[in-house]
PDB file of C-alpha atoms in Angstrom:
ATOM      1  CA  UNK A 295     -40.272 -41.119  45.768  1.00 70.00           C
ATOM      2  CA  UNK A 296     -40.393 -37.869  43.789  1.00 80.00           C
ATOM      3  CA  UNK A 297     -39.104 -39.323  40.473  1.00 91.00           C
ATOM      4  CA  UNK A 298     -37.417 -36.719  38.273  1.00 95.00           C
ATOM      5  CA  UNK A 299     -37.539 -33.129  39.496  1.00 96.00           C
ATOM      6  CA  UNK A 300     -36.482 -30.006  37.594  1.00 97.00           C
ATOM      7  CA  UNK A 301     -35.911 -26.445  38.702  1.00 96.00           C
ATOM      8  CA  UNK A 302     -36.849 -23.800  37.847  1.00 96.00           C
ATOM      9  CA  UNK A 303     -40.235 -24.312  36.159  1.00 95.00           C
ATOM     10  CA  UNK A 304     -39.992 -21.040  34.234  1.00 95.00           C
ATOM     11  CA  UNK A 305     -37.179 -18.620  33.489  1.00 96.00           C
ATOM     12  CA  UNK A 306     -36.656 -15.563  31.325  1.00 97.00           C
ATOM     13  CA  UNK A 307     -33.082 -14.739  30.323  1.00 96.00           C
ATOM     14  CA  UNK A 308     -31.562 -11.844  28.490  1.00 96.00           C
ATOM     15  CA  UNK A 309     -29.319 -12.502  25.509  1.00 97.00           C
ATOM     16  CA  UNK A 310     -25.808 -13.293  26.690  1.00 96.00           C
ATOM     17  CA  UNK A 311     -26.780 -14.343  30.205  1.00 96.00           C
ATOM     18  CA  UNK A 312     -25.941 -17.762  31.604  1.00 96.00           C
ATOM     19  CA  UNK A 313     -27.893 -20.154  33.766  1.00 96.00           C
ATOM     20  CA  UNK A 314     -28.017 -23.717  35.021  1.00 97.00           C
ATOM     21  CA  UNK A 315     -31.073 -25.933  34.781  1.00 97.00           C
ATOM     22  CA  UNK A 316     -31.169 -28.392  37.634  1.00 97.00           C
ATOM     23  CA  UNK A 317     -32.293 -32.011  37.379  1.00 97.00           C
ATOM     24  CA  UNK A 318     -32.431 -34.585  40.162  1.00 97.00           C
ATOM     25  CA  UNK A 319     -33.731 -38.138  40.213  1.00 96.00           C
ATOM     26  CA  UNK A 320     -34.232 -40.363  43.240  1.00 94.00           C
ATOM     27  CA  UNK A 321     -34.723 -43.692  41.459  1.00 92.00           C
ATOM     28  CA  UNK A 322     -31.019 -44.643  41.389  1.00 91.00           C
ATOM     29  CA  UNK A 323     -31.088 -44.612  37.600  1.00 91.00           C
ATOM     30  CA  UNK A 324     -27.718 -44.737  35.890  1.00 89.00           C
ATOM     31  CA  UNK A 325     -28.815 -43.069  32.638  1.00 90.00           C
ATOM     32  CA  UNK A 326     -29.906 -39.430  32.488  1.00 93.00           C
ATOM     33  CA  UNK A 327     -30.823 -37.215  29.541  1.00 94.00           C
ATOM     34  CA  UNK A 328     -31.571 -33.654  28.551  1.00 97.00           C
ATOM     35  CA  UNK A 329     -34.033 -32.929  25.762  1.00 96.00           C
ATOM     36  CA  UNK A 330     -35.377 -29.710  24.334  1.00 97.00           C
ATOM     37  CA  UNK A 331     -38.814 -29.269  22.807  1.00 95.00           C
ATOM     38  CA  UNK A 332     -39.364 -26.367  20.446  1.00 93.00           C
ATOM     39  CA  UNK A 333     -42.948 -25.153  19.815  1.00 87.00           C
ATOM     40  CA  UNK A 334     -44.986 -27.692  17.867  1.00 84.00           C
ATOM     41  CA  UNK A 335     -42.112 -30.145  17.652  1.00 88.00           C
ATOM     42  CA  UNK A 336     -40.961 -33.358  19.245  1.00 90.00           C
ATOM     43  CA  UNK A 337     -38.148 -33.629  21.755  1.00 94.00           C
ATOM     44  CA  UNK A 338     -34.533 -33.540  20.634  1.00 94.00           C
ATOM     45  CA  UNK A 339     -31.663 -34.942  22.671  1.00 94.00           C
ATOM     46  CA  UNK A 340     -29.083 -32.415  23.865  1.00 96.00           C
ATOM     47  CA  UNK A 341     -26.785 -34.484  26.099  1.00 95.00           C
ATOM     48  CA  UNK A 342     -26.954 -37.734  27.968  1.00 93.00           C
ATOM     49  CA  UNK A 343     -25.002 -39.544  30.662  1.00 92.00           C
ATOM     50  CA  UNK A 344     -24.547 -43.268  31.265  1.00 88.00           C
ATOM     51  CA  UNK A 345     -23.265 -42.790  34.794  1.00 89.00           C
ATOM     52  CA  UNK A 346     -21.450 -40.440  37.144  1.00 92.00           C
ATOM     53  CA  UNK A 347     -18.499 -38.839  35.379  1.00 93.00           C
ATOM     54  CA  UNK A 348     -19.569 -39.944  31.881  1.00 92.00           C
ATOM     55  CA  UNK A 349     -21.424 -37.690  29.454  1.00 93.00           C
ATOM     56  CA  UNK A 350     -21.907 -37.598  25.706  1.00 92.00           C
ATOM     57  CA  UNK A 351     -23.416 -35.340  23.078  1.00 93.00           C
ATOM     58  CA  UNK A 352     -26.830 -35.850  21.601  1.00 91.00           C
ATOM     59  CA  UNK A 353     -28.371 -34.374  18.483  1.00 90.00           C
ATOM     60  CA  UNK A 354     -28.285 -30.664  19.433  1.00 94.00           C
ATOM     61  CA  UNK A 355     -25.431 -30.022  21.945  1.00 95.00           C
ATOM     62  CA  UNK A 356     -24.169 -26.634  20.731  1.00 95.00           C
ATOM     63  CA  UNK A 357     -24.498 -23.874  23.310  1.00 95.00           C
ATOM     64  CA  UNK A 358     -24.865 -26.260  26.242  1.00 97.00           C
ATOM     65  CA  UNK A 359     -22.671 -28.036  28.756  1.00 97.00           C
ATOM     66  CA  UNK A 360     -23.365 -30.782  31.259  1.00 97.00           C
ATOM     67  CA  UNK A 361     -21.681 -32.511  34.149  1.00 95.00           C
ATOM     68  CA  UNK A 362     -22.541 -35.599  36.165  1.00 96.00           C
ATOM     69  CA  UNK A 363     -20.717 -35.715  39.477  1.00 96.00           C
ATOM     70  CA  UNK A 364     -23.340 -37.850  41.251  1.00 96.00           C
ATOM     71  CA  UNK A 365     -25.857 -40.484  40.231  1.00 95.00           C
ATOM     72  CA  UNK A 366     -28.752 -38.237  41.263  1.00 96.00           C
ATOM     73  CA  UNK A 367     -27.914 -34.917  39.605  1.00 97.00           C
ATOM     74  CA  UNK A 368     -27.462 -33.912  35.982  1.00 97.00           C
ATOM     75  CA  UNK A 369     -27.364 -30.105  35.572  1.00 98.00           C
ATOM     76  CA  UNK A 370     -27.523 -28.431  32.164  1.00 98.00           C
ATOM     77  CA  UNK A 371     -25.534 -25.239  31.722  1.00 97.00           C
ATOM     78  CA  UNK A 372     -26.410 -22.558  29.163  1.00 96.00           C
ATOM     79  CA  UNK A 373     -23.570 -20.174  28.399  1.00 89.00           C
ATOM     80  CA  UNK A 374     -24.258 -16.941  26.501  1.00 93.00           C
ATOM     81  CA  UNK A 375     -27.986 -17.495  26.035  1.00 95.00           C
ATOM     82  CA  UNK A 376     -29.397 -16.865  22.551  1.00 96.00           C
ATOM     83  CA  UNK A 377     -33.010 -16.498  21.332  1.00 96.00           C
ATOM     84  CA  UNK A 378     -32.621 -19.846  19.519  1.00 95.00           C
ATOM     85  CA  UNK A 379     -32.420 -21.495  22.934  1.00 96.00           C
ATOM     86  CA  UNK A 380     -35.976 -20.473  23.771  1.00 96.00           C
ATOM     87  CA  UNK A 381     -37.593 -23.837  24.368  1.00 97.00           C
ATOM     88  CA  UNK A 382     -38.969 -26.235  26.939  1.00 96.00           C
ATOM     89  CA  UNK A 383     -36.269 -28.395  28.489  1.00 97.00           C
ATOM     90  CA  UNK A 384     -36.947 -31.890  29.773  1.00 97.00           C
ATOM     91  CA  UNK A 385     -34.732 -34.025  31.918  1.00 97.00           C
ATOM     92  CA  UNK A 386     -35.250 -37.793  31.929  1.00 94.00           C
ATOM     93  CA  UNK A 387     -33.706 -40.842  33.526  1.00 93.00           C
ATOM     94  CA  UNK A 388     -33.713 -44.592  32.992  1.00 89.00           C
ATOM     95  CA  UNK A 389     -32.126 -47.707  34.387  1.00 83.00           C
ATOM     96  CA  UNK A 390     -29.957 -49.798  32.113  1.00 74.00           C
ATOM     97  CA  UNK A 391     -30.132 -53.351  33.284  1.00 63.00           C
ATOM     98  CA  UNK A 392     -31.192 -56.822  32.275  1.00 52.00           C
ATOM     99  CA  UNK A 393     -34.862 -55.853  32.224  1.00 54.00           C
ATOM    100  CA  UNK A 394     -35.568 -54.171  28.921  1.00 57.00           C
ATOM    101  CA  UNK A 395     -36.654 -51.878  27.436  1.00 57.00           C
ATOM    102  CA  UNK A 396     -35.775 -49.575  30.315  1.00 73.00           C
ATOM    103  CA  UNK A 397     -38.476 -46.943  30.300  1.00 83.00           C
ATOM    104  CA  UNK A 398     -37.399 -43.303  30.446  1.00 88.00           C
ATOM    105  CA  UNK A 399     -39.049 -41.234  33.168  1.00 91.00           C
ATOM    106  CA  UNK A 400     -39.431 -37.537  32.435  1.00 94.00           C
ATOM    107  CA  UNK A 401     -39.398 -34.482  34.647  1.00 95.00           C
ATOM    108  CA  UNK A 402     -42.086 -31.773  34.356  1.00 93.00           C
ATOM    109  CA  UNK A 403     -39.961 -29.519  32.150  1.00 95.00           C
ATOM    110  CA  UNK A 404     -38.483 -26.012  32.370  1.00 96.00           C
ATOM    111  CA  UNK A 405     -39.862 -23.328  30.070  1.00 96.00           C
ATOM    112  CA  UNK A 406     -37.006 -20.990  29.092  1.00 97.00           C
ATOM    113  CA  UNK A 407     -37.432 -17.749  27.177  1.00 96.00           C
ATOM    114  CA  UNK A 408     -34.433 -15.775  25.918  1.00 96.00           C
ATOM    115  CA  UNK A 409     -35.164 -12.157  25.015  1.00 94.00           C
TER     116      UNK A 409
ATOM    117  CA  UNK B 415     -29.448 -41.847  11.637  1.00 81.00           C
ATOM    118  CA  UNK B 416     -32.934 -42.924  12.522  1.00 88.00           C
ATOM    119  CA  UNK B 417     -35.908 -40.693  11.817  1.00 93.00           C
ATOM    120  CA  UNK B 418     -39.514 -40.774  12.972  1.00 96.00           C
ATOM    121  CA  UNK B 419     -42.337 -39.143  11.013  1.00 96.00           C
ATOM    122  CA  UNK B 420     -45.862 -38.363  12.158  1.00 97.00           C
ATOM    123  CA  UNK B 421     -47.769 -37.097   9.146  1.00 95.00           C
ATOM    124  CA  UNK B 422     -50.892 -35.971  11.011  1.00 96.00           C
ATOM    125  CA  UNK B 423     -50.276 -32.666  12.863  1.00 95.00           C
ATOM    126  CA  UNK B 424     -53.833 -32.723  14.232  1.00 97.00           C
ATOM    127  CA  UNK B 425     -56.606 -35.267  14.648  1.00 97.00           C
ATOM    128  CA  UNK B 426     -60.028 -35.087  16.225  1.00 97.00           C
ATOM    129  CA  UNK B 427     -62.515 -37.726  17.287  1.00 97.00           C
ATOM    130  CA  UNK B 428     -65.905 -37.897  18.936  1.00 97.00           C
ATOM    131  CA  UNK B 429     -65.976 -39.100  22.507  1.00 97.00           C
ATOM    132  CA  UNK B 430     -66.424 -42.900  22.728  1.00 97.00           C
ATOM    133  CA  UNK B 431     -65.275 -43.450  19.148  1.00 97.00           C
ATOM    134  CA  UNK B 432     -62.015 -44.922  17.874  1.00 98.00           C
ATOM    135  CA  UNK B 433     -59.100 -43.008  16.392  1.00 98.00           C
ATOM    136  CA  UNK B 434     -55.817 -44.115  14.832  1.00 98.00           C
ATOM    137  CA  UNK B 435     -52.625 -42.053  14.892  1.00 98.00           C
ATOM    138  CA  UNK B 436     -49.973 -42.792  12.276  1.00 98.00           C
ATOM    139  CA  UNK B 437     -46.219 -43.091  12.640  1.00 98.00           C
ATOM    140  CA  UNK B 438     -43.525 -44.213  10.246  1.00 98.00           C
ATOM    141  CA  UNK B 439     -39.837 -44.545  10.925  1.00 98.00           C
ATOM    142  CA  UNK B 440     -36.633 -45.108   9.059  1.00 96.00           C
ATOM    143  CA  UNK B 441     -33.857 -47.362  10.304  1.00 94.00           C
ATOM    144  CA  UNK B 442     -31.372 -49.906   9.067  1.00 92.00           C
ATOM    145  CA  UNK B 443     -31.377 -51.719  12.398  1.00 89.00           C
ATOM    146  CA  UNK B 444     -33.239 -54.944  13.008  1.00 88.00           C
ATOM    147  CA  UNK B 445     -33.531 -54.713  16.774  1.00 87.00           C
ATOM    148  CA  UNK B 446     -35.170 -51.684  18.345  1.00 91.00           C
ATOM    149  CA  UNK B 447     -38.073 -50.421  20.429  1.00 91.00           C
ATOM    150  CA  UNK B 448     -40.984 -48.165  19.559  1.00 95.00           C
ATOM    151  CA  UNK B 449     -43.019 -46.059  21.940  1.00 95.00           C
ATOM    152  CA  UNK B 450     -46.036 -43.801  22.067  1.00 97.00           C
ATOM    153  CA  UNK B 451     -45.888 -40.956  24.578  1.00 96.00           C
ATOM    154  CA  UNK B 452     -48.755 -38.704  25.619  1.00 96.00           C
ATOM    155  CA  UNK B 453     -48.153 -35.057  26.538  1.00 94.00           C
ATOM    156  CA  UNK B 454     -51.196 -33.358  28.088  1.00 93.00           C
ATOM    157  CA  UNK B 455     -51.313 -29.572  28.646  1.00 90.00           C
ATOM    158  CA  UNK B 456     -49.375 -30.094  31.881  1.00 89.00           C
ATOM    159  CA  UNK B 457     -46.360 -30.914  29.622  1.00 89.00           C
ATOM    160  CA  UNK B 458     -45.640 -34.120  31.524  1.00 90.00           C
ATOM    161  CA  UNK B 459     -44.459 -36.878  29.170  1.00 92.00           C
ATOM    162  CA  UNK B 460     -46.375 -40.077  29.883  1.00 93.00           C
ATOM    163  CA  UNK B 461     -45.548 -43.444  28.351  1.00 93.00           C
ATOM    164  CA  UNK B 462     -48.665 -44.914  26.740  1.00 96.00           C
ATOM    165  CA  UNK B 463     -47.417 -48.096  25.131  1.00 95.00           C
ATOM    166  CA  UNK B 464     -44.239 -49.751  23.861  1.00 93.00           C
ATOM    167  CA  UNK B 465     -43.388 -52.388  21.286  1.00 94.00           C
ATOM    168  CA  UNK B 466     -40.305 -54.546  20.944  1.00 91.00           C
ATOM    169  CA  UNK B 467     -39.354 -54.993  17.288  1.00 92.00           C
ATOM    170  CA  UNK B 468     -38.554 -58.673  17.745  1.00 90.00           C
ATOM    171  CA  UNK B 469     -42.100 -59.372  18.895  1.00 89.00           C
ATOM    172  CA  UNK B 470     -44.638 -60.044  16.153  1.00 87.00           C
ATOM    173  CA  UNK B 471     -47.583 -59.621  18.493  1.00 93.00           C
ATOM    174  CA  UNK B 472     -48.959 -56.095  18.680  1.00 96.00           C
ATOM    175  CA  UNK B 473     -48.826 -54.489  22.119  1.00 95.00           C
ATOM    176  CA  UNK B 474     -52.037 -53.543  23.920  1.00 96.00           C
ATOM    177  CA  UNK B 475     -52.674 -51.534  27.078  1.00 94.00           C
ATOM    178  CA  UNK B 476     -56.344 -51.341  27.971  1.00 95.00           C
ATOM    179  CA  UNK B 477     -57.947 -49.004  25.371  1.00 97.00           C
ATOM    180  CA  UNK B 478     -54.640 -48.438  23.576  1.00 98.00           C
ATOM    181  CA  UNK B 479     -53.230 -50.794  20.977  1.00 97.00           C
ATOM    182  CA  UNK B 480     -50.689 -50.593  18.185  1.00 98.00           C
ATOM    183  CA  UNK B 481     -50.445 -51.904  14.656  1.00 97.00           C
ATOM    184  CA  UNK B 482     -46.768 -52.689  14.163  1.00 97.00           C
ATOM    185  CA  UNK B 483     -45.755 -53.413  10.574  1.00 96.00           C
ATOM    186  CA  UNK B 484     -42.000 -54.033  10.665  1.00 95.00           C
ATOM    187  CA  UNK B 485     -41.470 -54.466   6.932  1.00 95.00           C
ATOM    188  CA  UNK B 486     -43.386 -51.269   6.191  1.00 96.00           C
ATOM    189  CA  UNK B 487     -41.718 -49.479   9.135  1.00 97.00           C
ATOM    190  CA  UNK B 488     -45.088 -48.375  10.386  1.00 97.00           C
ATOM    191  CA  UNK B 489     -46.271 -48.077  13.991  1.00 97.00           C
ATOM    192  CA  UNK B 490     -49.786 -46.712  14.431  1.00 98.00           C
ATOM    193  CA  UNK B 491     -51.642 -46.146  17.701  1.00 98.00           C
ATOM    194  CA  UNK B 492     -55.323 -46.996  18.044  1.00 98.00           C
ATOM    195  CA  UNK B 493     -57.328 -45.465  20.854  1.00 98.00           C
ATOM    196  CA  UNK B 494     -60.675 -47.144  21.446  1.00 98.00           C
ATOM    197  CA  UNK B 495     -63.629 -45.664  23.329  1.00 97.00           C
ATOM    198  CA  UNK B 496     -61.971 -42.226  23.312  1.00 97.00           C
ATOM    199  CA  UNK B 497     -62.312 -40.222  26.513  1.00 97.00           C
ATOM    200  CA  UNK B 498     -61.989 -36.497  27.165  1.00 96.00           C
ATOM    201  CA  UNK B 499     -58.844 -37.214  29.177  1.00 96.00           C
ATOM    202  CA  UNK B 500     -57.183 -38.626  26.062  1.00 97.00           C
ATOM    203  CA  UNK B 501     -56.887 -35.123  24.598  1.00 97.00           C
ATOM    204  CA  UNK B 502     -53.153 -34.395  24.324  1.00 97.00           C
ATOM    205  CA  UNK B 503     -50.142 -34.309  22.032  1.00 96.00           C
ATOM    206  CA  UNK B 504     -49.036 -37.813  21.110  1.00 97.00           C
ATOM    207  CA  UNK B 505     -45.450 -38.542  20.182  1.00 96.00           C
ATOM    208  CA  UNK B 506     -44.087 -41.612  18.485  1.00 97.00           C
ATOM    209  CA  UNK B 507     -40.515 -42.457  19.491  1.00 95.00           C
ATOM    210  CA  UNK B 508     -37.786 -44.881  18.425  1.00 94.00           C
ATOM    211  CA  UNK B 509     -34.938 -46.349  20.408  1.00 90.00           C
ATOM    212  CA  UNK B 510     -32.116 -48.603  19.297  1.00 86.00           C
ATOM    213  CA  UNK B 511     -31.681 -51.848  21.204  1.00 81.00           C
ATOM    214  CA  UNK B 512     -27.893 -51.990  21.112  1.00 74.00           C
ATOM    215  CA  UNK B 513     -24.857 -49.879  20.413  1.00 67.00           C
ATOM    216  CA  UNK B 514     -24.277 -46.186  20.843  1.00 58.00           C
ATOM    217  CA  UNK B 515     -27.867 -45.337  20.022  1.00 58.00           C
ATOM    218  CA  UNK B 516     -29.248 -47.507  22.768  1.00 64.00           C
ATOM    219  CA  UNK B 517     -31.272 -45.714  25.448  1.00 73.00           C
ATOM    220  CA  UNK B 518     -31.591 -42.537  23.347  1.00 82.00           C
ATOM    221  CA  UNK B 519     -35.076 -41.698  22.118  1.00 90.00           C
ATOM    222  CA  UNK B 520     -35.754 -40.215  18.680  1.00 92.00           C
ATOM    223  CA  UNK B 521     -39.128 -38.469  18.576  1.00 95.00           C
ATOM    224  CA  UNK B 522     -41.575 -37.636  15.826  1.00 96.00           C
ATOM    225  CA  UNK B 523     -43.099 -34.181  15.487  1.00 95.00           C
ATOM    226  CA  UNK B 524     -46.255 -35.096  17.350  1.00 96.00           C
ATOM    227  CA  UNK B 525     -50.003 -35.290  16.653  1.00 97.00           C
ATOM    228  CA  UNK B 526     -52.419 -33.103  18.578  1.00 96.00           C
ATOM    229  CA  UNK B 527     -55.524 -35.122  19.433  1.00 98.00           C
ATOM    230  CA  UNK B 528     -58.782 -33.354  20.233  1.00 97.00           C
ATOM    231  CA  UNK B 529     -61.742 -35.186  21.736  1.00 97.00           C
ATOM    232  CA  UNK B 530     -65.138 -33.731  20.891  1.00 96.00           C
ATOM    233  CA  UNK B 531     -67.859 -34.290  23.510  1.00 93.00           C
TER     234      UNK B 531
END
């Protein structure tokens, strides 16, 4: 049971390039999330998904896209990378069921630098 | 929208002593959850402790305990018998219990805790 895995661990992009951050969970969780953490700050929610085929915006969605075609995978797409997207990106998952409060499990993060 | 504020960017404590990290939050909801997460240099986010707002009793997990003051919207974390492995960034987080905000975490800015040997 690997939990939440993210690839890559590090990436440097040039301005205007695109990339996809991968996230996979093997806990059969229905909820998945993408957060970003800027230096010295807390995490902010980018997008989340309540199940396959259903996604919704979080606090800071501009410049990003997501899709959720399976329960396990929740990729985050950056189009036209900008320096403001330099950050550490965390994927998380949780199970929404009768047992509350449904702890979120986090991946190890992807450090992205846009130059 | 809910907000979470941690007013202490940095704290330090001697090994084996006790330290308290502060957190305040703003919400109009009556039912919610509060969390403390630890982020060591590895960047991994680790859940330390959680509190249900409907419970009056403060949560405890071994050396970690909280002081939850619902009326004051305050949620502080006390670490007893501090250990070198407790050194990390600590984040306070809020989550609604129902509605569209449910399941989404709102984080504070974090407090960097240093343990002095």
